[in-house]
Short mmCIF file of C-alpha atoms and ligand atoms in Angstrom, two decimals:
data_model
loop_
_atom_site.label_atom_id
_atom_site.label_comp_id
_atom_site.label_asym_id
_atom_site.label_seq_id
_atom_site.Cartn_x
_atom_site.Cartn_y
_atom_site.Cartn_z
CA MET A 1 -114.26 -168.33 -23.23
CA ARG A 2 -115.45 -167.25 -19.79
CA ARG A 3 -118.76 -168.82 -18.77
CA SER A 4 -120.90 -168.60 -15.66
CA VAL A 5 -121.97 -171.91 -14.16
CA ILE A 6 -124.70 -172.44 -11.57
CA THR A 7 -122.86 -174.34 -8.83
CA ALA A 8 -125.56 -174.39 -6.14
CA THR A 9 -129.24 -173.69 -5.56
CA GLY A 10 -131.42 -172.96 -2.54
CA SER A 11 -135.00 -172.05 -1.77
CA TYR A 12 -137.38 -171.15 1.01
CA LEU A 13 -141.14 -171.33 1.43
CA PRO A 14 -142.97 -169.78 4.39
CA GLU A 15 -144.49 -172.27 6.82
CA ARG A 16 -148.12 -171.19 6.40
CA ILE A 17 -149.98 -173.08 3.66
CA LEU A 18 -153.16 -171.52 2.26
CA THR A 19 -155.50 -174.06 0.63
CA ASN A 20 -158.15 -173.61 -2.04
CA LYS A 21 -160.75 -174.61 0.53
CA GLU A 22 -159.73 -171.70 2.78
CA LEU A 23 -159.90 -169.33 -0.22
CA SER A 24 -163.40 -170.58 -1.02
CA GLU A 25 -164.42 -169.35 2.43
CA MET A 26 -162.89 -165.89 1.72
CA VAL A 27 -164.18 -165.16 -1.84
CA ASP A 28 -166.74 -166.59 -4.28
CA THR A 29 -164.63 -169.43 -5.68
CA THR A 30 -164.25 -173.21 -5.49
CA ASP A 31 -161.39 -175.69 -5.32
CA GLU A 32 -162.72 -177.15 -8.60
CA TRP A 33 -162.53 -173.75 -10.41
CA ILE A 34 -159.02 -172.94 -9.14
CA VAL A 35 -157.61 -176.39 -9.97
CA SER A 36 -159.25 -176.64 -13.41
CA ARG A 37 -158.39 -173.04 -14.50
CA SER A 38 -154.88 -172.76 -12.97
CA GLY A 39 -153.69 -176.13 -11.62
CA ILE A 40 -153.07 -174.56 -8.20
CA GLU A 41 -154.04 -176.61 -5.12
CA SER A 42 -152.24 -174.70 -2.35
CA ARG A 43 -149.65 -171.97 -1.84
CA HIS A 44 -147.39 -170.59 0.92
CA ILE A 45 -147.99 -167.22 2.59
CA ALA A 46 -145.38 -165.31 4.62
CA ALA A 47 -145.99 -164.68 8.32
CA ASP A 48 -146.83 -161.08 9.29
CA ASP A 49 -143.29 -160.49 10.55
CA GLU A 50 -141.57 -162.20 7.59
CA LEU A 51 -140.17 -159.83 4.96
CA THR A 52 -139.05 -160.47 1.39
CA SER A 53 -135.45 -160.06 2.64
CA ASP A 54 -136.03 -162.83 5.22
CA LEU A 55 -137.28 -165.25 2.55
CA ALA A 56 -134.36 -164.27 0.29
CA THR A 57 -131.84 -164.73 3.11
CA HIS A 58 -133.11 -168.26 3.88
CA ALA A 59 -132.85 -169.24 0.20
CA ALA A 60 -129.37 -167.68 -0.08
CA ARG A 61 -128.12 -169.55 3.00
CA ALA A 62 -129.38 -172.85 1.54
CA ALA A 63 -127.47 -172.16 -1.70
CA LEU A 64 -124.30 -171.13 0.18
CA ASP A 65 -124.54 -174.34 2.25
CA MET A 66 -124.87 -176.47 -0.89
CA ALA A 67 -121.82 -174.74 -2.40
CA GLY A 68 -119.82 -174.94 0.84
CA LEU A 69 -119.20 -171.20 0.60
CA ASP A 70 -119.28 -168.27 3.00
CA ALA A 71 -121.09 -165.02 2.13
CA ASN A 72 -117.72 -163.30 1.94
CA ASP A 73 -116.81 -165.53 -1.03
CA ILE A 74 -119.55 -163.72 -3.02
CA ASP A 75 -118.82 -160.56 -5.07
CA LEU A 76 -122.35 -159.62 -6.12
CA ILE A 77 -125.91 -160.14 -4.88
CA ILE A 78 -128.88 -159.45 -7.15
CA VAL A 79 -132.38 -159.79 -5.77
CA ALA A 80 -135.18 -159.91 -8.32
CA THR A 81 -138.34 -158.71 -6.62
CA ALA A 82 -141.47 -156.66 -7.21
CA THR A 83 -142.22 -156.70 -3.48
CA PRO A 84 -139.18 -155.10 -1.81
CA ASP A 85 -139.11 -154.60 1.97
CA GLU A 86 -139.02 -150.82 1.48
CA THR A 87 -139.07 -148.37 -1.43
CA PHE A 88 -135.35 -148.04 -0.78
CA PRO A 89 -132.69 -149.24 -0.07
CA ALA A 90 -132.57 -152.34 -2.25
CA THR A 91 -133.68 -155.56 -0.57
CA ALA A 92 -130.40 -157.05 -1.83
CA THR A 93 -128.46 -154.79 0.57
CA VAL A 94 -130.57 -156.07 3.48
CA VAL A 95 -129.72 -159.63 2.39
CA GLN A 96 -126.04 -158.59 2.20
CA LYS A 97 -126.22 -157.42 5.84
CA ASN A 98 -128.19 -160.49 6.98
CA LEU A 99 -125.57 -162.80 5.45
CA GLY A 100 -122.67 -160.86 7.01
CA MET A 101 -121.14 -160.07 3.60
CA LYS A 102 -118.65 -157.25 4.12
CA GLY A 103 -117.55 -156.37 0.58
CA GLY A 104 -118.89 -156.59 -2.94
CA PHE A 105 -122.09 -154.94 -4.11
CA ALA A 106 -125.80 -155.68 -4.09
CA PHE A 107 -128.81 -154.36 -5.97
CA ASP A 108 -132.39 -155.24 -6.92
CA ILE A 109 -133.91 -155.88 -10.31
CA GLN A 110 -137.57 -155.26 -11.05
CA ALA A 111 -139.05 -157.21 -13.95
CA VAL A 112 -141.92 -158.81 -11.98
CA CYS A 113 -142.36 -162.50 -12.91
CA THR A 114 -139.43 -162.33 -15.38
CA GLY A 115 -137.20 -160.83 -12.68
CA PHE A 116 -135.12 -163.95 -12.10
CA LEU A 117 -134.31 -164.26 -15.82
CA TYR A 118 -133.32 -160.58 -15.92
CA ALA A 119 -131.17 -161.00 -12.79
CA LEU A 120 -129.52 -164.17 -14.12
CA ALA A 121 -128.67 -162.50 -17.46
CA THR A 122 -127.28 -159.45 -15.64
CA ALA A 123 -125.12 -161.55 -13.31
CA ASP A 124 -123.97 -163.68 -16.26
CA ASN A 125 -122.75 -160.53 -18.02
CA PHE A 126 -120.90 -159.34 -14.90
CA VAL A 127 -119.20 -162.74 -14.66
CA LYS A 128 -118.39 -162.98 -18.38
CA SER A 129 -116.91 -159.47 -18.37
CA GLY A 130 -114.53 -160.51 -15.58
CA GLN A 131 -115.86 -157.93 -13.12
CA VAL A 132 -117.30 -160.60 -10.82
CA ASN A 133 -116.22 -164.17 -10.04
CA ARG A 134 -119.14 -165.30 -7.91
CA ALA A 135 -122.69 -163.98 -7.84
CA LEU A 136 -125.70 -164.83 -5.71
CA VAL A 137 -128.87 -164.44 -7.78
CA ILE A 138 -132.13 -164.52 -5.85
CA GLY A 139 -135.80 -164.29 -6.76
CA ALA A 140 -137.89 -163.43 -3.69
CA GLU A 141 -141.46 -162.23 -3.30
CA THR A 142 -144.18 -161.54 -0.77
CA PHE A 143 -147.00 -161.09 -3.31
CA SER A 144 -149.53 -161.70 -0.52
CA ARG A 145 -148.81 -158.05 0.48
CA ILE A 146 -149.95 -156.59 -2.87
CA ILE A 147 -152.94 -158.87 -3.42
CA ASP A 148 -156.47 -157.54 -3.16
CA TRP A 149 -157.87 -160.38 -1.07
CA THR A 150 -161.40 -159.50 -2.24
CA ASP A 151 -160.50 -159.98 -5.96
CA ARG A 152 -161.16 -163.65 -6.78
CA GLY A 153 -159.54 -163.19 -10.20
CA THR A 154 -156.08 -162.74 -8.66
CA CYS A 155 -156.06 -163.74 -4.96
CA VAL A 156 -156.30 -167.44 -5.79
CA LEU A 157 -153.19 -167.32 -8.00
CA PHE A 158 -150.30 -165.48 -6.34
CA ALA A 159 -148.14 -166.44 -3.34
CA ASP A 160 -144.85 -166.02 -1.47
CA GLY A 161 -141.43 -167.72 -1.64
CA ALA A 162 -137.77 -167.36 -2.59
CA GLY A 163 -135.19 -169.22 -4.67
CA ALA A 164 -131.47 -168.60 -5.13
CA VAL A 165 -128.55 -169.74 -7.25
CA ILE A 166 -124.80 -169.24 -7.04
CA LEU A 167 -123.15 -168.37 -10.32
CA GLU A 168 -119.39 -168.96 -10.67
CA ALA A 169 -116.90 -168.17 -13.41
CA ALA A 170 -115.53 -171.14 -15.39
CA GLU A 171 -113.58 -171.59 -18.61
CA GLY A 172 -115.45 -173.04 -21.57
CA ALA A 173 -114.58 -173.83 -25.20
CA GLY A 174 -117.29 -171.50 -26.51
CA THR A 175 -119.50 -174.34 -27.78
CA SER A 176 -122.95 -175.54 -26.73
CA ASP A 177 -121.22 -178.45 -24.94
CA ASP A 178 -119.84 -176.00 -22.34
CA ARG A 179 -121.24 -176.07 -18.84
CA GLY A 180 -122.95 -172.85 -17.77
CA ILE A 181 -125.25 -170.27 -19.29
CA LEU A 182 -125.10 -170.66 -23.07
CA THR A 183 -127.43 -167.82 -24.01
CA SER A 184 -130.09 -165.55 -22.52
CA HIS A 185 -132.80 -163.44 -24.15
CA LEU A 186 -134.81 -160.62 -22.60
CA HIS A 187 -137.78 -158.64 -23.91
CA SER A 188 -140.25 -156.03 -22.74
CA ASP A 189 -143.27 -154.24 -24.20
CA GLY A 190 -144.39 -151.20 -22.22
CA GLU A 191 -147.56 -150.89 -24.34
CA LYS A 192 -149.03 -153.81 -22.37
CA HIS A 193 -148.86 -151.98 -19.01
CA ASP A 194 -152.62 -152.01 -18.38
CA LEU A 195 -152.95 -155.80 -18.67
CA LEU A 196 -150.89 -156.49 -15.52
CA TYR A 197 -149.80 -153.80 -13.05
CA VAL A 198 -150.01 -152.60 -9.44
CA ASP A 199 -152.28 -149.58 -8.96
CA GLY A 200 -149.99 -147.74 -6.56
CA GLY A 201 -146.42 -146.66 -5.92
CA PRO A 202 -144.31 -143.96 -4.29
CA SER A 203 -144.44 -141.52 -7.21
CA SER A 204 -148.05 -142.05 -8.26
CA THR A 205 -150.24 -142.63 -5.21
CA GLN A 206 -147.78 -142.77 -2.29
CA THR A 207 -149.38 -146.13 -1.42
CA THR A 208 -148.26 -149.67 -2.14
CA GLY A 209 -151.29 -150.48 -4.30
CA PHE A 210 -152.80 -153.78 -5.39
CA LEU A 211 -152.11 -156.13 -8.29
CA ARG A 212 -154.55 -155.76 -11.21
CA MET A 213 -154.64 -158.28 -14.06
CA ALA A 214 -156.63 -158.87 -17.24
CA GLY A 215 -156.12 -162.64 -16.88
CA PRO A 216 -157.35 -163.98 -20.24
CA GLU A 217 -155.36 -161.35 -22.23
CA VAL A 218 -152.20 -162.10 -20.24
CA PHE A 219 -152.80 -165.81 -20.80
CA ARG A 220 -153.01 -165.35 -24.58
CA HIS A 221 -149.76 -163.38 -24.76
CA ALA A 222 -147.97 -165.75 -22.36
CA VAL A 223 -148.01 -168.89 -24.52
CA THR A 224 -147.03 -166.92 -27.67
CA ASN A 225 -144.22 -164.92 -26.04
CA LEU A 226 -142.81 -167.86 -24.10
CA THR A 227 -142.74 -170.17 -27.10
CA SER A 228 -141.04 -167.49 -29.19
CA VAL A 229 -138.37 -166.68 -26.58
CA VAL A 230 -137.58 -170.39 -26.18
CA HIS A 231 -137.14 -170.72 -29.96
CA GLU A 232 -134.90 -167.63 -29.87
CA ALA A 233 -132.59 -169.31 -27.33
CA LEU A 234 -132.47 -172.52 -29.36
CA ALA A 235 -131.75 -170.66 -32.62
CA ALA A 236 -128.91 -168.71 -30.95
CA THR A 237 -127.15 -171.95 -30.00
CA GLY A 238 -128.03 -174.18 -32.97
CA LEU A 239 -129.87 -176.57 -30.64
CA THR A 240 -133.41 -177.90 -31.04
CA ALA A 241 -136.30 -178.51 -28.64
CA ALA A 242 -135.42 -182.22 -28.80
CA ASP A 243 -132.07 -181.40 -27.11
CA ILE A 244 -133.79 -179.95 -24.01
CA ASP A 245 -133.56 -182.25 -20.99
CA TRP A 246 -135.57 -180.01 -18.65
CA LEU A 247 -137.92 -177.10 -19.24
CA ILE A 248 -138.11 -175.02 -16.06
CA PRO A 249 -140.94 -172.58 -16.77
CA HIS A 250 -142.40 -169.73 -14.79
CA GLN A 251 -145.13 -171.27 -12.65
CA ALA A 252 -148.14 -169.03 -13.33
CA ASN A 253 -150.72 -171.48 -14.61
CA LYS A 254 -150.55 -175.21 -15.41
CA ARG A 255 -152.45 -174.56 -18.65
CA ILE A 256 -149.79 -172.05 -19.80
CA ILE A 257 -147.03 -174.55 -18.90
CA ASP A 258 -148.82 -177.36 -20.78
CA GLY A 259 -149.52 -175.11 -23.77
CA THR A 260 -145.87 -174.05 -24.05
CA GLY A 261 -144.67 -177.64 -23.65
CA ARG A 262 -147.08 -178.81 -26.38
CA LYS A 263 -145.94 -176.08 -28.80
CA LEU A 264 -142.34 -177.21 -28.23
CA LYS A 265 -143.39 -180.88 -28.61
CA LEU A 266 -141.78 -181.60 -25.24
CA SER A 267 -142.84 -184.66 -23.30
CA PRO A 268 -144.57 -183.57 -20.03
CA ASP A 269 -142.02 -185.60 -18.05
CA LYS A 270 -139.32 -183.14 -19.18
CA VAL A 271 -141.14 -180.19 -17.60
CA VAL A 272 -140.61 -179.23 -13.95
CA VAL A 273 -143.96 -178.28 -12.39
CA THR A 274 -144.45 -176.82 -8.92
CA VAL A 275 -147.39 -174.48 -9.55
CA HIS A 276 -149.85 -176.91 -7.90
CA LYS A 277 -148.20 -176.39 -4.50
CA HIS A 278 -146.44 -173.00 -4.87
CA GLY A 279 -148.96 -170.92 -6.86
CA ASN A 280 -147.48 -168.01 -8.78
CA THR A 281 -144.53 -166.71 -6.75
CA SER A 282 -143.46 -164.25 -9.48
CA ALA A 283 -139.65 -163.83 -9.56
CA ALA A 284 -139.21 -166.72 -7.11
CA SER A 285 -141.00 -169.31 -9.21
CA VAL A 286 -138.22 -170.40 -11.59
CA PRO A 287 -135.44 -170.71 -8.95
CA LEU A 288 -137.88 -172.50 -6.60
CA ALA A 289 -138.67 -175.07 -9.31
CA LEU A 290 -134.99 -175.37 -10.24
CA ASP A 291 -133.94 -176.00 -6.64
CA GLU A 292 -136.58 -178.70 -6.22
CA ALA A 293 -135.47 -180.59 -9.35
CA VAL A 294 -131.77 -180.26 -8.42
CA ARG A 295 -132.30 -181.50 -4.87
CA ASP A 296 -134.51 -184.46 -5.81
CA GLY A 297 -131.89 -185.60 -8.34
CA ARG A 298 -133.88 -185.06 -11.55
CA ILE A 299 -131.34 -182.57 -12.91
CA GLN A 300 -128.00 -184.21 -13.68
CA ARG A 301 -124.65 -182.80 -14.73
CA GLY A 302 -124.31 -182.23 -18.47
CA GLN A 303 -128.07 -181.86 -19.06
CA LEU A 304 -129.55 -178.98 -21.06
CA LEU A 305 -131.97 -176.72 -19.14
CA LEU A 306 -134.31 -174.13 -20.59
CA LEU A 307 -135.60 -171.50 -18.16
CA GLU A 308 -138.38 -169.09 -19.21
CA ALA A 309 -140.76 -166.55 -17.69
CA MET A 310 -143.22 -163.81 -18.54
CA GLY A 311 -144.76 -161.05 -16.42
CA GLY A 312 -145.97 -157.49 -15.97
CA GLY A 313 -144.62 -154.78 -18.23
CA PHE A 314 -144.90 -156.98 -20.24
CA THR A 315 -141.52 -158.58 -19.72
CA TRP A 316 -140.42 -162.01 -20.89
CA GLY A 317 -137.18 -163.92 -21.22
CA SER A 318 -135.32 -167.21 -21.44
CA ALA A 319 -131.98 -168.72 -20.50
CA LEU A 320 -130.48 -171.88 -21.94
CA LEU A 321 -127.82 -173.53 -19.82
CA ARG A 322 -125.88 -176.75 -19.48
CA TRP A 323 -125.86 -178.12 -15.94
O1 LIG B 401 -147.22 -164.36 -13.81
C1 LIG B 401 -147.63 -163.35 -14.64
C2 LIG B 401 -148.43 -163.87 -15.72
N1 LIG B 401 -149.75 -164.18 -15.28
C3 LIG B 401 -150.37 -165.14 -15.86
O2 LIG B 401 -149.79 -165.79 -16.68
C4 LIG B 401 -151.84 -165.36 -15.60
C5 LIG B 401 -152.53 -165.54 -16.91
N2 LIG B 401 -153.94 -165.79 -16.82
C6 LIG B 401 -154.48 -166.90 -16.27
O3 LIG B 401 -153.79 -167.71 -15.72
C7 LIG B 401 -155.96 -167.14 -16.44
O4 LIG B 401 -156.49 -166.20 -17.33
C8 LIG B 401 -156.74 -167.05 -15.10
C9 LIG B 401 -156.43 -168.26 -14.23
C10 LIG B 401 -156.42 -165.78 -14.39
C11 LIG B 401 -158.25 -167.08 -15.38
O5 LIG B 401 -158.61 -168.21 -16.13
P1 LIG B 401 -159.56 -168.06 -17.41
O6 LIG B 401 -159.85 -169.40 -17.92
O7 LIG B 401 -158.89 -167.09 -18.33
O8 LIG B 401 -160.90 -167.48 -16.77
P2 LIG B 401 -161.62 -166.07 -17.01
O9 LIG B 401 -160.84 -164.97 -16.42
O10 LIG B 401 -162.00 -165.98 -18.47
O11 LIG B 401 -162.92 -166.26 -16.17
C12 LIG B 401 -163.92 -167.24 -16.54
C13 LIG B 401 -165.05 -167.09 -15.56
C14 LIG B 401 -165.57 -165.66 -15.45
O12 LIG B 401 -166.95 -165.72 -15.23
P3 LIG B 401 -167.98 -165.43 -16.44
O13 LIG B 401 -167.68 -164.03 -16.89
O14 LIG B 401 -167.66 -166.45 -17.47
O15 LIG B 401 -169.31 -165.59 -15.80
C15 LIG B 401 -164.91 -165.14 -14.18
O16 LIG B 401 -165.65 -164.11 -13.56
O17 LIG B 401 -164.62 -167.46 -14.24
C16 LIG B 401 -164.89 -166.38 -13.32
N3 LIG B 401 -163.85 -166.37 -12.31
C17 LIG B 401 -163.88 -167.18 -11.24
N4 LIG B 401 -164.80 -168.09 -10.82
C18 LIG B 401 -164.53 -168.75 -9.69
C19 LIG B 401 -162.72 -165.64 -12.27
N5 LIG B 401 -162.00 -165.95 -11.16
C20 LIG B 401 -162.70 -166.91 -10.51
C21 LIG B 401 -162.48 -167.63 -9.33
N6 LIG B 401 -163.41 -168.53 -8.97
N7 LIG B 401 -161.40 -167.46 -8.57
#
């Protein structure tokens, strides 16, 4: 059976670090409130002249370097982003040009914070169908551009960054011992639009708009949806939560991460956490956390990884893979 295996990872964070103390000078908040309610201590913010495509290109180059590949070895680029450089063309085509990739095809996926899971599942299907041998899957965001910096309920949470993986075709036996993506599960519920959305866009207001969120309602749905989509992945493969070596969750809020981990009865030392220093980087959060745990040696070949995320739409999803 044809499988797609993640053979390399990369990431990029803008140089500028914004601390809770600085935010407490901008809006009516405190370091104590932000840390206790979200777990976030600091986050990275893109420079004025840094675009989502720039962040994505840095992350992609790091992944290509790890794999020892050239951009022209890649058949497909997918960029998951809710903050594209322009309304069109796709940010992925800008990355294609930046990398000097002459063939193949590139497109964006928009599923907000679940974007990386949607992009990974899409690339996996292209690989499994035989249409693509190597894909570059990127999550990249400049959420600082759609934040209302006077809204203390959201401006303390979101941030900028990019993460990338290279997915390559490999032969597997069709069992859960195979390396590669074993199963992926995607969901959406358009009825929940008003709980998390951006109040602008080309067709509605002809402006970019600002992120609006009913935080406590999103929080409630997050733990429920994430736990259920993790169980769905385990049920599809006949594995149990005890088989998971690493949970790599969307980094929105430390309390959501802890709540999901507790429901799965996972020891906290099996959960990769970066939210304290990255904030919520939307589609970039899962590949950023993955890259960190790969590069510091926590993730080892043969281990079972569970990736999950939830975001605006609502959208939510999971991917279970063997490293
Ligand atoms: O990635 C997409 C998914 N997004 C998420 O998963 C985010 C989900 N939601 C959350 O993470 C949490 O709901 C928040 C971190 C956004 C908020 O935490 P909370 O414990 O749900 O707080 P709350 O919104 O219920 O607010 C509690 C109080 C309120 O004051 P009153 O009404 O009790 O007087 C807020 O006005 O805290 C106030 N508050 C703040 N105070 C200081 C809200 N934001 C702040 C702030 N600083 N930044």
